[in-house]
Amino acid sequence: LKNVDKYIAPSNHFKTIIGKELSPVTTIYNGVALLKQKKKNRSSHEILFVGRIDKFKGIDYVLEAMPEI
């Protein structure tokens, strides 16, 4: 870690945490660029889930609730 020019943090919160020990730190957010989409038919039942399919993420609750939506 001695030969590093700059550290990258995915959030300002994380930057604050690691900035106490390491510097300089730059924030580069994880995310996606959203494009303008045409409005869809509101009767459509679609859910977009972005993330790894893991019990920790709670996708099982979404799948369980689908018949109710």
Short mmCIF file of C-alpha atoms in Angstrom, two decimals:
data_model
loop_
_atom_site.label_atom_id
_atom_site.label_comp_id
_atom_site.label_asym_id
_atom_site.label_seq_id
_atom_site.Cartn_x
_atom_site.Cartn_y
_atom_site.Cartn_z
CA LEU A 1 0.00 0.00 0.00
CA LYS A 2 3.02 2.29 0.08
CA ASN A 3 3.24 2.70 -3.71
CA VAL A 4 -0.34 3.86 -4.20
CA ASP A 5 -1.01 7.28 -5.73
CA LYS A 6 -4.68 7.43 -4.77
CA TYR A 7 -7.27 5.24 -3.06
CA ILE A 8 -10.81 4.83 -4.38
CA ALA A 9 -13.88 4.56 -2.15
CA PRO A 10 -17.39 3.62 -3.41
CA SER A 11 -19.12 6.13 -1.07
CA ASN A 12 -18.39 9.22 1.01
CA HIS A 13 -19.10 7.19 4.15
CA PHE A 14 -16.41 4.67 3.22
CA LYS A 15 -14.10 7.52 2.21
CA THR A 16 -14.46 8.95 5.72
CA ILE A 17 -13.62 5.59 7.27
CA ILE A 18 -10.53 4.80 5.20
CA GLY A 19 -9.45 8.44 4.97
CA LYS A 20 -8.44 8.30 8.63
CA GLU A 21 -5.68 5.82 7.76
CA LEU A 22 -5.07 6.35 4.05
CA SER A 23 -4.91 9.35 1.77
CA PRO A 24 -5.60 10.72 -0.73
CA VAL A 25 -9.00 9.10 -1.24
CA THR A 26 -11.34 9.75 -4.17
CA THR A 27 -15.00 8.73 -4.25
CA ILE A 28 -16.23 6.90 -7.35
CA TYR A 29 -19.78 5.69 -6.85
CA ASN A 30 -20.94 2.26 -7.95
CA GLY A 31 -23.96 2.67 -10.14
CA VAL A 32 -25.48 2.64 -13.55
CA ALA A 33 -26.36 5.43 -15.93
CA LEU A 34 -30.11 5.45 -16.44
CA LEU A 35 -31.48 6.25 -19.86
CA LYS A 36 -34.85 7.88 -20.38
CA GLN A 37 -37.40 5.18 -21.04
CA LYS A 38 -40.86 5.44 -22.51
CA LYS A 39 -43.59 4.82 -19.96
CA LYS A 40 -44.83 1.27 -19.99
CA ASN A 41 -48.33 -0.01 -19.60
CA ARG A 42 -49.07 0.24 -15.87
CA SER A 43 -50.88 -3.10 -15.90
CA SER A 44 -47.54 -4.77 -16.58
CA HIS A 45 -46.09 -6.58 -13.57
CA GLU A 46 -42.34 -6.37 -13.88
CA ILE A 47 -39.64 -5.95 -11.29
CA LEU A 48 -36.02 -5.18 -12.04
CA PHE A 49 -33.59 -6.61 -9.50
CA VAL A 50 -29.97 -5.53 -9.79
CA GLY A 51 -27.59 -7.42 -7.57
CA ARG A 52 -26.35 -10.87 -6.84
CA ILE A 53 -29.06 -13.42 -6.17
CA ASP A 54 -28.34 -14.09 -2.53
CA LYS A 55 -30.59 -14.72 0.47
CA PHE A 56 -28.90 -11.76 2.21
CA LYS A 57 -30.23 -9.43 -0.50
CA GLY A 58 -33.84 -10.44 0.23
CA ILE A 59 -34.77 -11.55 -3.27
CA ASP A 60 -36.65 -14.49 -1.70
CA TYR A 61 -39.13 -12.01 -0.18
CA VAL A 62 -39.70 -10.39 -3.57
CA LEU A 63 -40.31 -13.74 -5.24
CA GLU A 64 -42.66 -14.80 -2.45
CA ALA A 65 -44.67 -11.57 -2.76
CA MET A 66 -45.01 -11.70 -6.57
CA PRO A 67 -48.45 -13.42 -6.56
CA GLU A 68 -49.76 -10.64 -4.29
CA ILE A 69 -48.50 -7.79 -6.44
#
